[in-house]
Every structure is written in C-alpha cells, then in structure tokens.
mmCIF file of C-alpha atoms in Angstrom:
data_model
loop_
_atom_site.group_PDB
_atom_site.id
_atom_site.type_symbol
_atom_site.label_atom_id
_atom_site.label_comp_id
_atom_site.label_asym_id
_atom_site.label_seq_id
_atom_site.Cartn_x
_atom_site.Cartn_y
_atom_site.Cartn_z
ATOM 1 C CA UNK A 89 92.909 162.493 80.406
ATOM 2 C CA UNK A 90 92.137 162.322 84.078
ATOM 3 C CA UNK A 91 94.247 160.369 86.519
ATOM 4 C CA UNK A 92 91.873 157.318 86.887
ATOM 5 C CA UNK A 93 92.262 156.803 83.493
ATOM 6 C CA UNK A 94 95.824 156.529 84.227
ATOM 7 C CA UNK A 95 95.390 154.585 87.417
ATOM 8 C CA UNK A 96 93.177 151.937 85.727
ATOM 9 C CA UNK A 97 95.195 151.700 82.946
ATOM 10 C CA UNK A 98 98.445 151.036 85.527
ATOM 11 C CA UNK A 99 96.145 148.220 87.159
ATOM 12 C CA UNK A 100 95.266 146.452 83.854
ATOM 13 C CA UNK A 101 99.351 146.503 83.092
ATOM 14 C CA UNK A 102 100.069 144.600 86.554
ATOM 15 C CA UNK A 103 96.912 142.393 85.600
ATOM 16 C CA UNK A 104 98.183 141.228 82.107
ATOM 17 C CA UNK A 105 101.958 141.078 83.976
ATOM 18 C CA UNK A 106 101.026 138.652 86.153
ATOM 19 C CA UNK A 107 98.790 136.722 83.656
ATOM 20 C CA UNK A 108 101.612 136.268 81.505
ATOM 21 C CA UNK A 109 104.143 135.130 84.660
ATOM 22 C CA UNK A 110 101.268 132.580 85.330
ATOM 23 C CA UNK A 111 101.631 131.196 81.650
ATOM 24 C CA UNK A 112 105.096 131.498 81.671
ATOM 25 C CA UNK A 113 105.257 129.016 84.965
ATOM 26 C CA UNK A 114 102.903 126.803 83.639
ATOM 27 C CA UNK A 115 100.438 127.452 86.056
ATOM 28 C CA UNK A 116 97.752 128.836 83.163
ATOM 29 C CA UNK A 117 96.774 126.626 80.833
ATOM 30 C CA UNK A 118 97.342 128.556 77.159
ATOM 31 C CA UNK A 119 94.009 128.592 76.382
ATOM 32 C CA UNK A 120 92.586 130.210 79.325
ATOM 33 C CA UNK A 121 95.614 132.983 79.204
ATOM 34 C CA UNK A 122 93.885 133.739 75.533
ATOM 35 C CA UNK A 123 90.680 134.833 77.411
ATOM 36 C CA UNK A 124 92.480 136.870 79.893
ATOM 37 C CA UNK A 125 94.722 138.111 77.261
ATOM 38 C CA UNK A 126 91.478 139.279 75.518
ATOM 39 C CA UNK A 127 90.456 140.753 78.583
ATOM 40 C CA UNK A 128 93.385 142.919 79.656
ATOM 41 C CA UNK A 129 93.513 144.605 76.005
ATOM 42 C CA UNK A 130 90.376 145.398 76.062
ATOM 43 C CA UNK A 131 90.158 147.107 79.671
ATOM 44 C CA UNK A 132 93.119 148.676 79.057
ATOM 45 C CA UNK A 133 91.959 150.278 75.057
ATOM 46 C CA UNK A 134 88.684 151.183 77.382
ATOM 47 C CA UNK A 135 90.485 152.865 80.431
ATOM 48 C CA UNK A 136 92.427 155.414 77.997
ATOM 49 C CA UNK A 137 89.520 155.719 75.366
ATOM 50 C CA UNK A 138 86.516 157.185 77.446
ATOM 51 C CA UNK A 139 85.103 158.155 74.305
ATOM 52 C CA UNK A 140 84.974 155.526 72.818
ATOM 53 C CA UNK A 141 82.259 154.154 76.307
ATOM 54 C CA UNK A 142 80.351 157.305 75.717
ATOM 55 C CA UNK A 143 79.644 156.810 72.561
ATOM 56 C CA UNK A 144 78.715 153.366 73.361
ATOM 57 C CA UNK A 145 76.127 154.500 76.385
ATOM 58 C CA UNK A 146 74.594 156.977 73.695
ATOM 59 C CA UNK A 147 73.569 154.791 71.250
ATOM 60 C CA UNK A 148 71.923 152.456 73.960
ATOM 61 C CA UNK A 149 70.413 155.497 75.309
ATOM 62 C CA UNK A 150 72.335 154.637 79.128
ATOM 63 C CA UNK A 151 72.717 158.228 80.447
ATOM 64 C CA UNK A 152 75.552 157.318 82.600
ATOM 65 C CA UNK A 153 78.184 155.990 81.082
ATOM 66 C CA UNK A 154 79.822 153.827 83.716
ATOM 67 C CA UNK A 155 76.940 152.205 84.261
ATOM 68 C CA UNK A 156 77.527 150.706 80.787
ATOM 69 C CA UNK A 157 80.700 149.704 81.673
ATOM 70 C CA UNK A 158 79.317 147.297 84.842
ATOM 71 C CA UNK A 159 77.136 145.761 82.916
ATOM 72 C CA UNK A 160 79.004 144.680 80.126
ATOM 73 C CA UNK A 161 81.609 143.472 83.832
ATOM 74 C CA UNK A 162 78.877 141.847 84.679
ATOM 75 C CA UNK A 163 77.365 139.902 82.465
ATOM 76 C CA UNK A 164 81.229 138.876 81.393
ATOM 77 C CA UNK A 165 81.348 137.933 84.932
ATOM 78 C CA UNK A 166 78.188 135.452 84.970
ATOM 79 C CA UNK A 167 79.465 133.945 81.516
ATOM 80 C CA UNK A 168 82.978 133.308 83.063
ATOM 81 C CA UNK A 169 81.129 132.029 86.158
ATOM 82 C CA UNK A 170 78.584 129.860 84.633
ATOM 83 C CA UNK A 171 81.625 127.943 81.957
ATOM 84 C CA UNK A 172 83.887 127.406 84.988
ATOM 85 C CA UNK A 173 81.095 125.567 86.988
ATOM 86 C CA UNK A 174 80.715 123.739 83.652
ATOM 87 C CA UNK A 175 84.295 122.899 83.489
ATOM 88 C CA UNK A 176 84.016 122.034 87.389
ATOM 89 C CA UNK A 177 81.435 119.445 87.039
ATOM 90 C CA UNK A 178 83.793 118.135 83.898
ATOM 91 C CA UNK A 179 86.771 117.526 85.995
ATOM 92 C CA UNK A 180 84.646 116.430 88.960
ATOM 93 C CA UNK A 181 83.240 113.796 86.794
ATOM 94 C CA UNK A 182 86.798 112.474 86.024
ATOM 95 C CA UNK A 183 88.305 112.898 89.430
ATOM 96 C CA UNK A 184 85.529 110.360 90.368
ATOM 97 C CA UNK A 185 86.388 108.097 87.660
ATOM 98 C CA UNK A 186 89.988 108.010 88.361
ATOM 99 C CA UNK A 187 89.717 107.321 91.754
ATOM 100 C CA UNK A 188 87.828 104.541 91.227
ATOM 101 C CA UNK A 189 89.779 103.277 88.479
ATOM 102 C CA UNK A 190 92.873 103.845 91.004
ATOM 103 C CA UNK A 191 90.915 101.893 93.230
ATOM 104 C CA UNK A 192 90.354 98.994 91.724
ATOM 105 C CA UNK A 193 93.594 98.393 90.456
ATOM 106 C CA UNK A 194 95.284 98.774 93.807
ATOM 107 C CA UNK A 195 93.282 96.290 94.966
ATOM 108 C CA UNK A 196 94.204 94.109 92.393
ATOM 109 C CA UNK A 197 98.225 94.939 93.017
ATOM 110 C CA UNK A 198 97.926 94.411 96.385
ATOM 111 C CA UNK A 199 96.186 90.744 95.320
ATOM 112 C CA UNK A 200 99.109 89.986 92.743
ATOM 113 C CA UNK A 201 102.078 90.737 95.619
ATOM 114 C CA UNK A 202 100.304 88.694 97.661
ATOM 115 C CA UNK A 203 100.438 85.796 95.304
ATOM 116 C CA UNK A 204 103.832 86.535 94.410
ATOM 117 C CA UNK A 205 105.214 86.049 98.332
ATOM 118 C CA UNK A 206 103.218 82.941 98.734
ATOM 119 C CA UNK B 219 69.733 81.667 83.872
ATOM 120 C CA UNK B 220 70.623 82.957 87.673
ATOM 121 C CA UNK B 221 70.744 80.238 90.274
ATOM 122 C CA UNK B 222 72.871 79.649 93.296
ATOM 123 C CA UNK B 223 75.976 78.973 91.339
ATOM 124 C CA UNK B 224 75.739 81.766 89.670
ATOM 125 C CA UNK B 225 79.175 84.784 90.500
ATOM 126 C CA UNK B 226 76.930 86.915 93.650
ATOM 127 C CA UNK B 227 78.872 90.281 94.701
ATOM 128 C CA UNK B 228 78.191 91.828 97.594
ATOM 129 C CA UNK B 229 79.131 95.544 98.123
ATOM 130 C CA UNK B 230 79.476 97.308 101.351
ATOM 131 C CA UNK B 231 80.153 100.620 100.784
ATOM 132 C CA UNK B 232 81.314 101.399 104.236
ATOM 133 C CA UNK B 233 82.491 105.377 105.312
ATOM 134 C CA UNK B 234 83.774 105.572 109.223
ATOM 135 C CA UNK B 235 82.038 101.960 110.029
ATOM 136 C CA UNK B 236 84.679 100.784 112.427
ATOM 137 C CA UNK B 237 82.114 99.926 115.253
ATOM 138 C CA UNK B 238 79.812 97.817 112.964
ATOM 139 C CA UNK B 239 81.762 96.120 110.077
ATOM 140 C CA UNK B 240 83.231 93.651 111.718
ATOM 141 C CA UNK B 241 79.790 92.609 112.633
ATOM 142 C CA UNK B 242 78.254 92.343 109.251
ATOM 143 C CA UNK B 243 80.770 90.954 107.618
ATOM 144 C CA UNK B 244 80.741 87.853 110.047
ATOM 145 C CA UNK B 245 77.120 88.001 109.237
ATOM 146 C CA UNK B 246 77.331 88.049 105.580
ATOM 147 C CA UNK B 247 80.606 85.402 105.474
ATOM 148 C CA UNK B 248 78.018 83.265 107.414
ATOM 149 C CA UNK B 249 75.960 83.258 103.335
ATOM 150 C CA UNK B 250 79.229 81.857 101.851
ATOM 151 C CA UNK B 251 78.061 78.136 102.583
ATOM 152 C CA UNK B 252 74.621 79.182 101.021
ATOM 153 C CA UNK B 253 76.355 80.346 97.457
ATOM 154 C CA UNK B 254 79.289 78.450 95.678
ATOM 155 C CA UNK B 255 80.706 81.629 94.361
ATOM 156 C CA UNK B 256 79.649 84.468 96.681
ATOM 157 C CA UNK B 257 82.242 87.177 97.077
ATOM 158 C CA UNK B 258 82.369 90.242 99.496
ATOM 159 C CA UNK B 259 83.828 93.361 98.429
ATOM 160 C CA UNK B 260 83.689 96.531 101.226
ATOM 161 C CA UNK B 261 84.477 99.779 99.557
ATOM 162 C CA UNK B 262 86.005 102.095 102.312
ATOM 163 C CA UNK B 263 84.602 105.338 100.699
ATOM 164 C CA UNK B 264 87.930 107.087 102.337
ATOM 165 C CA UNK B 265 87.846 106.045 106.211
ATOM 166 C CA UNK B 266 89.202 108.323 109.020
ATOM 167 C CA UNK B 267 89.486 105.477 111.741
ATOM 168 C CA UNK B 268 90.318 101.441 110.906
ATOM 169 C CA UNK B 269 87.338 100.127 108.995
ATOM 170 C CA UNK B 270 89.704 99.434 106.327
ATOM 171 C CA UNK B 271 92.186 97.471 108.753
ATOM 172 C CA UNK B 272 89.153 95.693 110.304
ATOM 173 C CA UNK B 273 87.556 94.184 106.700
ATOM 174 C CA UNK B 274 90.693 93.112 105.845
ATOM 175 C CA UNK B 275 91.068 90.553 108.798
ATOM 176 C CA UNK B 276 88.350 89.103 106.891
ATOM 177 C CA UNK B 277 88.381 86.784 103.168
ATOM 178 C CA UNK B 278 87.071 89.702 101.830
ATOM 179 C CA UNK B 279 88.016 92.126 98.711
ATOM 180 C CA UNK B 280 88.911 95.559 100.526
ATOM 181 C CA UNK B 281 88.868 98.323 97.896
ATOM 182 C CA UNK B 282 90.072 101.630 99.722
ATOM 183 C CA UNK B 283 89.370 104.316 97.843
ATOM 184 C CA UNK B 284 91.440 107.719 98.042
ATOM 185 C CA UNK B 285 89.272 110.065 99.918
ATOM 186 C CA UNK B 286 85.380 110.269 100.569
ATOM 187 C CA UNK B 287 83.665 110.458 97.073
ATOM 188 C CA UNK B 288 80.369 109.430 98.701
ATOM 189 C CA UNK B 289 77.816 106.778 99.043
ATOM 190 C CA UNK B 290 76.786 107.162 95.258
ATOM 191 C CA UNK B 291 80.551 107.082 93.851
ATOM 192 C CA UNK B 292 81.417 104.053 96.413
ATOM 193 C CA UNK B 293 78.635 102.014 95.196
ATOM 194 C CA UNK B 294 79.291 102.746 91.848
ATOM 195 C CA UNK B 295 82.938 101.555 92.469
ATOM 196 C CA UNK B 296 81.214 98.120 93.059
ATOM 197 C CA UNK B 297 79.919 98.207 90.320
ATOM 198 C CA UNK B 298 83.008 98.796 88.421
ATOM 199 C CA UNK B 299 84.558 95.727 90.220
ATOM 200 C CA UNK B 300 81.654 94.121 89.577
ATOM 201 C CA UNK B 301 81.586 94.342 86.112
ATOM 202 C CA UNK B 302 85.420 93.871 85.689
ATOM 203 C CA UNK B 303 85.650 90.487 86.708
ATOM 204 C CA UNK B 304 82.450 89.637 85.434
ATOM 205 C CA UNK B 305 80.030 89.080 88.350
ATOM 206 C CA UNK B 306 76.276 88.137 87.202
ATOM 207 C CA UNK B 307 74.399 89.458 90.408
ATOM 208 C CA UNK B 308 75.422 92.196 92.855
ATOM 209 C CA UNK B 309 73.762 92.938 96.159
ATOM 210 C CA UNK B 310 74.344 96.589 97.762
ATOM 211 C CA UNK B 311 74.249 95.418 101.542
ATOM 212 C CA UNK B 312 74.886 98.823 104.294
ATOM 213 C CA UNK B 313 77.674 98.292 106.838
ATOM 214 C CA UNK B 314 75.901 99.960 109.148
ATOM 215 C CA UNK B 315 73.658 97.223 110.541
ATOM 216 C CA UNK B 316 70.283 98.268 109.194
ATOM 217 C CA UNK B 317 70.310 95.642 106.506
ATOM 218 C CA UNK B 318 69.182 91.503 107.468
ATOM 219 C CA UNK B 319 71.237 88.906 106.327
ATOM 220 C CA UNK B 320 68.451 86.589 106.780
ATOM 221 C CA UNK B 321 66.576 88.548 104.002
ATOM 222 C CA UNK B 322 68.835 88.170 101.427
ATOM 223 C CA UNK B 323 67.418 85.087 100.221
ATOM 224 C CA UNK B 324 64.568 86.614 99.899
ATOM 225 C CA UNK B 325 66.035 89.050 97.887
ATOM 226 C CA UNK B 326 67.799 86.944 95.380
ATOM 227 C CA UNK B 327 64.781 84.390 94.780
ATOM 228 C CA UNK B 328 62.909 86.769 91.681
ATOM 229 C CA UNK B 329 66.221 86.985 89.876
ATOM 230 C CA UNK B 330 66.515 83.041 90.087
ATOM 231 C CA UNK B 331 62.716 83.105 89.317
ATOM 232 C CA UNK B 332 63.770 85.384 86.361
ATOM 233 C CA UNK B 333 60.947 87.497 87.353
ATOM 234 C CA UNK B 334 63.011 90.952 88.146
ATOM 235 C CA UNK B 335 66.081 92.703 86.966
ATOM 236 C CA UNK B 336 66.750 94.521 89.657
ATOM 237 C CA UNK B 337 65.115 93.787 92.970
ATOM 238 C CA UNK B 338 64.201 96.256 95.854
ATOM 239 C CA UNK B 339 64.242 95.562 99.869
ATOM 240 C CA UNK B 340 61.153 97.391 100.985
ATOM 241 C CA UNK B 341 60.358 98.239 104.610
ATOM 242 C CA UNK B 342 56.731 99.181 103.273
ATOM 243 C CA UNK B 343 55.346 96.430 100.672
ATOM 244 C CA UNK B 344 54.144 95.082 103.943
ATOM 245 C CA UNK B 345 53.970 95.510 107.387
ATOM 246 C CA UNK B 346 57.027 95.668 109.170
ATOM 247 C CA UNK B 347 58.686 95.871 112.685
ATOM 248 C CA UNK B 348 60.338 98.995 111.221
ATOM 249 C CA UNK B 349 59.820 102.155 113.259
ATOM 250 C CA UNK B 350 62.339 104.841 111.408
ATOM 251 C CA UNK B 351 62.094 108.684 112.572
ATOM 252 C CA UNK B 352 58.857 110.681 110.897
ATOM 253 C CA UNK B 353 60.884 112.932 108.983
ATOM 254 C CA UNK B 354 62.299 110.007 107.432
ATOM 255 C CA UNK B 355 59.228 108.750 106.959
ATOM 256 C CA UNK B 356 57.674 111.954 105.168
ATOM 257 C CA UNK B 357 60.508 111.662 102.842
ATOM 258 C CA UNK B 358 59.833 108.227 101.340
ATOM 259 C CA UNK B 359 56.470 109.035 101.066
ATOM 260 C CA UNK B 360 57.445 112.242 99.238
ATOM 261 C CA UNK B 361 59.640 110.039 97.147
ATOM 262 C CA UNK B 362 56.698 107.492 96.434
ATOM 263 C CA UNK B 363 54.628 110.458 95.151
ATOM 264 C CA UNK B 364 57.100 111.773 93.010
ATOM 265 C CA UNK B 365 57.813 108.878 91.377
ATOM 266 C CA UNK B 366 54.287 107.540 91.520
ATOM 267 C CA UNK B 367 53.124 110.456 89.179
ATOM 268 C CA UNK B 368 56.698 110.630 87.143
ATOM 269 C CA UNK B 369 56.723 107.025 86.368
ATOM 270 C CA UNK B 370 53.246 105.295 87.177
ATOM 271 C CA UNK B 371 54.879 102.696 89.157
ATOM 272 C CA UNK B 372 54.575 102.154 92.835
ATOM 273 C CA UNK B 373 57.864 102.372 94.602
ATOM 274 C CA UNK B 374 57.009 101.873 98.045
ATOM 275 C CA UNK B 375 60.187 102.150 99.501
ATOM 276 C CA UNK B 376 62.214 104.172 97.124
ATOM 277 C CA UNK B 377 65.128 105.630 99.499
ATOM 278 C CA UNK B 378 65.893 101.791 100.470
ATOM 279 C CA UNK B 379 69.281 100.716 99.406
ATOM 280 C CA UNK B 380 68.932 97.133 99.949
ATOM 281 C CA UNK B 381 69.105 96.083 96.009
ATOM 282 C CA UNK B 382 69.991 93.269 94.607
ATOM 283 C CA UNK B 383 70.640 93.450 90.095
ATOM 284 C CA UNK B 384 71.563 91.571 87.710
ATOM 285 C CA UNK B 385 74.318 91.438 85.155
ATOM 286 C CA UNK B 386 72.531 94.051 82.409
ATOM 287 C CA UNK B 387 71.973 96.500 85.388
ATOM 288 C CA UNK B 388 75.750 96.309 86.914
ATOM 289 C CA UNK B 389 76.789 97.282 83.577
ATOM 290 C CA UNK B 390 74.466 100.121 83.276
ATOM 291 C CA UNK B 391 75.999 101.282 86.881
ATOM 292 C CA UNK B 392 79.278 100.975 86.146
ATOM 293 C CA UNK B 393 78.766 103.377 83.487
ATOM 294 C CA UNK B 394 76.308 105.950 85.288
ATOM 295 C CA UNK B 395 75.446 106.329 88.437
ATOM 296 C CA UNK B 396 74.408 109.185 90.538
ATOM 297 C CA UNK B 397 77.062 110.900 93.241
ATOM 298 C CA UNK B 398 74.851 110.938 95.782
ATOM 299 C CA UNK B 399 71.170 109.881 96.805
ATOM 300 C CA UNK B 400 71.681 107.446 94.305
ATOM 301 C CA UNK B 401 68.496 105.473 95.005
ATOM 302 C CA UNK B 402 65.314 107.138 93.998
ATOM 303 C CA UNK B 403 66.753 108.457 90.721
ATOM 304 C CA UNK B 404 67.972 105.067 89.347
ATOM 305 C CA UNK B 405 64.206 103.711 89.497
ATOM 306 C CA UNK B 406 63.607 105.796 87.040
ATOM 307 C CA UNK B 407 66.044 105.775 84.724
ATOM 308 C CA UNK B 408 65.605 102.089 84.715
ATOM 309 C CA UNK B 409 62.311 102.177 84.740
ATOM 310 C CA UNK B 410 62.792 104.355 81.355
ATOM 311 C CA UNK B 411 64.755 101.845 80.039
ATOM 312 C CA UNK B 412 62.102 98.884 80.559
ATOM 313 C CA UNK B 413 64.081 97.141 83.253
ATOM 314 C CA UNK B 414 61.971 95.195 85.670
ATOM 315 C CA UNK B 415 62.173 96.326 88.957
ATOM 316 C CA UNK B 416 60.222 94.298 91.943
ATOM 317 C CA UNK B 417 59.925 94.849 95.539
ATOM 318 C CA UNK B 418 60.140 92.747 98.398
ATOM 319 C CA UNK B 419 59.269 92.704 102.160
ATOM 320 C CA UNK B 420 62.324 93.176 104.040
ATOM 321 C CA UNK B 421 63.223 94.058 107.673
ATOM 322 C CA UNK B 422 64.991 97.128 108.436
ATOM 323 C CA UNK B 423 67.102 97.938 111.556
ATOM 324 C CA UNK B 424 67.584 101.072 112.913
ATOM 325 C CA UNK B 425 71.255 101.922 112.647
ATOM 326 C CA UNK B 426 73.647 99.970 114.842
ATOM 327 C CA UNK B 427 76.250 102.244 115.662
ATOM 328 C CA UNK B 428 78.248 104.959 113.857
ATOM 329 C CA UNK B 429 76.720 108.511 111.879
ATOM 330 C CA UNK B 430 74.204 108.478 108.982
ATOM 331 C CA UNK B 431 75.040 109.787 105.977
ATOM 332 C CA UNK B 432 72.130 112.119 106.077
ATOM 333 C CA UNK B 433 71.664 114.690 109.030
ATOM 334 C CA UNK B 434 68.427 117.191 109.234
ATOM 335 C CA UNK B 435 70.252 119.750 107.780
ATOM 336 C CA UNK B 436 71.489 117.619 104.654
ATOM 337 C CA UNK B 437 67.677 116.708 104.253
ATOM 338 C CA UNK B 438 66.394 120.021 102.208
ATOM 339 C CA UNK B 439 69.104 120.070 100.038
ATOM 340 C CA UNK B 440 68.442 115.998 99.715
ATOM 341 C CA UNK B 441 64.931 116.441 98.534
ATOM 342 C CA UNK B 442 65.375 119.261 96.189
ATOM 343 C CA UNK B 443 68.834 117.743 94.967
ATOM 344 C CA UNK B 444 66.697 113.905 94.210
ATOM 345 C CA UNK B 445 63.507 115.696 92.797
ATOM 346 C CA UNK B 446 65.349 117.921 90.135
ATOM 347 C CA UNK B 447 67.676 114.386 89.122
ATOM 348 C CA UNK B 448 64.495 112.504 88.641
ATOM 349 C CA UNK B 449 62.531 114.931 87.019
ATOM 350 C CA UNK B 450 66.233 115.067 84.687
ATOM 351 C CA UNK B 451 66.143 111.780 84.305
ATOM 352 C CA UNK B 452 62.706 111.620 83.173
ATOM 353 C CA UNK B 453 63.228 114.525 80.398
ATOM 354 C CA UNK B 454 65.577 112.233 79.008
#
C-alpha cells in the first residue's frame, strides 16, 4: 500500500470528522449528513482498496484506472450540483412567499396599533 | 358587474423612487373623487433611501417589504393584498412617472363594458407621442413576434406594465406570478387559460427621475430569460 493511499484515506477521516461535528451542531440537516455519510465510506473503502478500482476500469475497458475514478467524481458532482439548484429554487420560492406574507401582515399590525391609540 | 363603485386597487410597486413618488401619488389621490372605493397601495420592493417615509405622508396603504425581491415578486405582493381583502379590480400603475393618470379611465372602461378581463396600456395600438430608446423598441417588437407565433394573438405592446384585471385574474396572481419580467409571460398563460385580454391606446412617458429596472447589460439575459418562460408556459 503506497502512501497516497494512506494520505487519502487520512483526508476522508478529517472529511467524515467534520461532517459529523456539523450534524452534531445542528448545522447539517440529518438527511443531507446521510449522503455525505455515504460518501466518506465509500472514498475511504476506495482509497485503501485499489483493487477493487482496477478491477472496475477493466471491465469497462478504461486503461487508466484513475481516470475511472474522476468520472464516477464527476458525474456525482453534476448530480449533487443539479439537486441543490433544485432545492435552491425550492427555498427561493418560499423565501418569496414569506416575505410577502410578512409583508402584508405588518402592514396590517401597523393599521391595528394605529386604531388602538386613536 | 364592474362599475365605479366597484373595490379599485392600485399598486405601485416602487424600488428607490424617492424623487418621483410623491408625485404620482398626488396624481393618482387626485382619481379618489372619480371612484367611491379606490385604494392605493405602494409596495416598497426593499428601498435604500425614503420612498417608504415619503408614501406614507400620504392616505395610502404602504407595504414595505423586507429586502428587494423584484418588480415581479412586488407586484405579486399586490396581488396578495389584493386578493386578501377582497378587491374586484387592480391597476399596476409605475412610480416612476412613465404611466398617465389621465389614461386610467381609459383603462378601466372594457372591464365596466365587461368586454376584457384583463386590460393592457399600449404605447403601440396607435400612434403615440411615445419616443422610447431603439433597443427598447427592438425588444417589444421581438416580444410581439414571439408571442404573435406562440399564441396567435397580437400583443402590440407586450413589455407594458400598465394593466388593469379583474377579480378572477388577481386571484390567479396571487397564486403565480413570475419573479421578474413578469409581463410578456402572463399574456400567455392567460391567454392559455381563455382569459380576455384587450389593449388600449395609452401615453407613455419617458422616465421621470430615478434608475430603470433594466440596464443594457440586464437586456440579453432579459430576452433569453422571457423567451424560455413563455415558450414554458406554452408547453404547459
């Protein structure tokens, strides 16, 4: 086992510590820690199991097995990307409405004092 | 079933208007002895300098929202009011001076007629004094095309906010309306839903004071952003 396999798998540790302390403070909703749970077991069973890659690349006939490895990154990557402009659009939607809604009824507090000191 | 009794909203959405608002409201308070129940309701879409303070020296509803959401959002926000305490006609009316009081009138006679659902201000259904920069210009009539084709319907002025709807279509707004560049895409989604839309002669100002919304740079993204909603809406 060479040391980058080491090194990444040292990396992917801190990763998953500091997902957890995120979910621990609240800060990470559970469901999204699930995903990067997911995530950090999975880089971290890859970073010590080279094989297990190079097996992988063979059977999809990609003669360099890193390369493998990116792609798989990256299309996780655009699939993360793409649901959290989803989820984006979702909360902008609400923001709007709230305000609005926040909005009105100020308007209509501010009305009622008014009424109230005359 | 619309006359001059009938509950009449006007919304001004209003963003950094402090030079012109107190100007059209006294212009549009002036309509008050026209219309028994005529209310004015300025939306300050999240102000930097004292439009807010200004429209409230006025008898007129302030709503102040949080921060910017834009022009589409503040509109729609009229809307909302609108429909909350049960208004039956709602005029959009700009802050900025472009709009004429004296066309309002105008404006309001099809719905009393009962010959429009929603009606349009156009600076085009005839000739007018207007004189508004060419790449304006080129716009609308890029609009007109697209919607020409996409809906069959002439919309001769279809970036003009100057609208004036009745109770069915403030209840259809207050539960969608576009963020921004509101105004081309809602002709056709109420065209889609059978709504009958007229337009009218009005005349347009250039703006009295204060920025537009829209600068040259804003304008690319403003065409692509409006043709890919109405070609959406018209998938639907």
């Amino acid at each position: 086992m060479s040391s980058i396999n080491w090194l990444s798998f040292a990396v992917v540790v801190l990763f998953l510590c500091a997902v957890l302390e995120f979910a621990r403070r609240g800060i990470l909703e559970i469901k999204y820690t699930i995903l990067w749970l997911i995530t950090c077991v999975v880089m971290m069973v890859l970073s010590l199991q080279t094989t297990w890659i190079e097996w992988l690349s063979n059977i999809t006939g990609v003669h360099y097995a890193p390369s493998l490895l990116f792609l798989v990154a990256f299309l996780f990557s655009l699939v993360l990307i793409f649901d959290l402009t989803r989820r984006i659009s979702n909360i902008n939607h609400k923001v709007v409405s709230l305000s609005q809604e926040h909005a009105i009824l100020l308007e209509k507090v501010e009305k009622l004092t008014k009424e109230e000191g005359n | 079933m619309y006359n001059r009794e009938s509950k009449i909203l006007i919304i001004v959405p209003s963003y950094n208007e402090s030079m012109n608002i107190e100007q059209t409201l006294t212009h549009l308070s002036q309509l008050k002895t026209h219309f028994a129940n005529l209310q004015i309701c300025v939306i300050n879409d999240g102000s930097h300098d004292d439009t807010s303070q200004k429209a409230k020296t006025f008898d007129v509803v302030v709503i102040d929202l949080p921060f910017n959401l834009g022009i589409g959002s503040a509109v729609q926000t009229g809307y909302k009011y609108a429909f909350k305490n049960e208004y039956d006609i709602a005029i959009q009316f700009d802050a900025d001076g472009q709009h004429n009081v004296e066309d309002l009138i105008d404006l309001l006679t099809p719905i009393f007629e009962d010959e429009a659902d929603m009606v349009v201000g156009s600076r085009f259904v005839e000739k007018t004094d207007y004189k508004g920069a060419i790449t304006r210009r080129i716009g609308i009539f890029y609009f007109y095309f697209l919607l020409k084709v996409l809906t069959g319907k002439r919309f001769t002025d279809p970036t003009s906010g100057y609208r004036a709807k009745t109770k069915p279509v403030i209840k259809e707004f207050a539960e969608n309306y576009p963020k921004d560049y509101p105004e081309p895409e809602v002709l056709v989604s109420l065209t889609n839903k059978k709504y009958r839309i007229k337009e009218i002669k009005v005349n347009m100002k250039d703006r009295q004071g204060g920025k537009s919304s829209i600068n040259l740079v804003k304008s690319v993204y403003y065409m692509g952003k409006v043709s890919l909603s109405i070609i959406m809406q018209k998938l639907k």
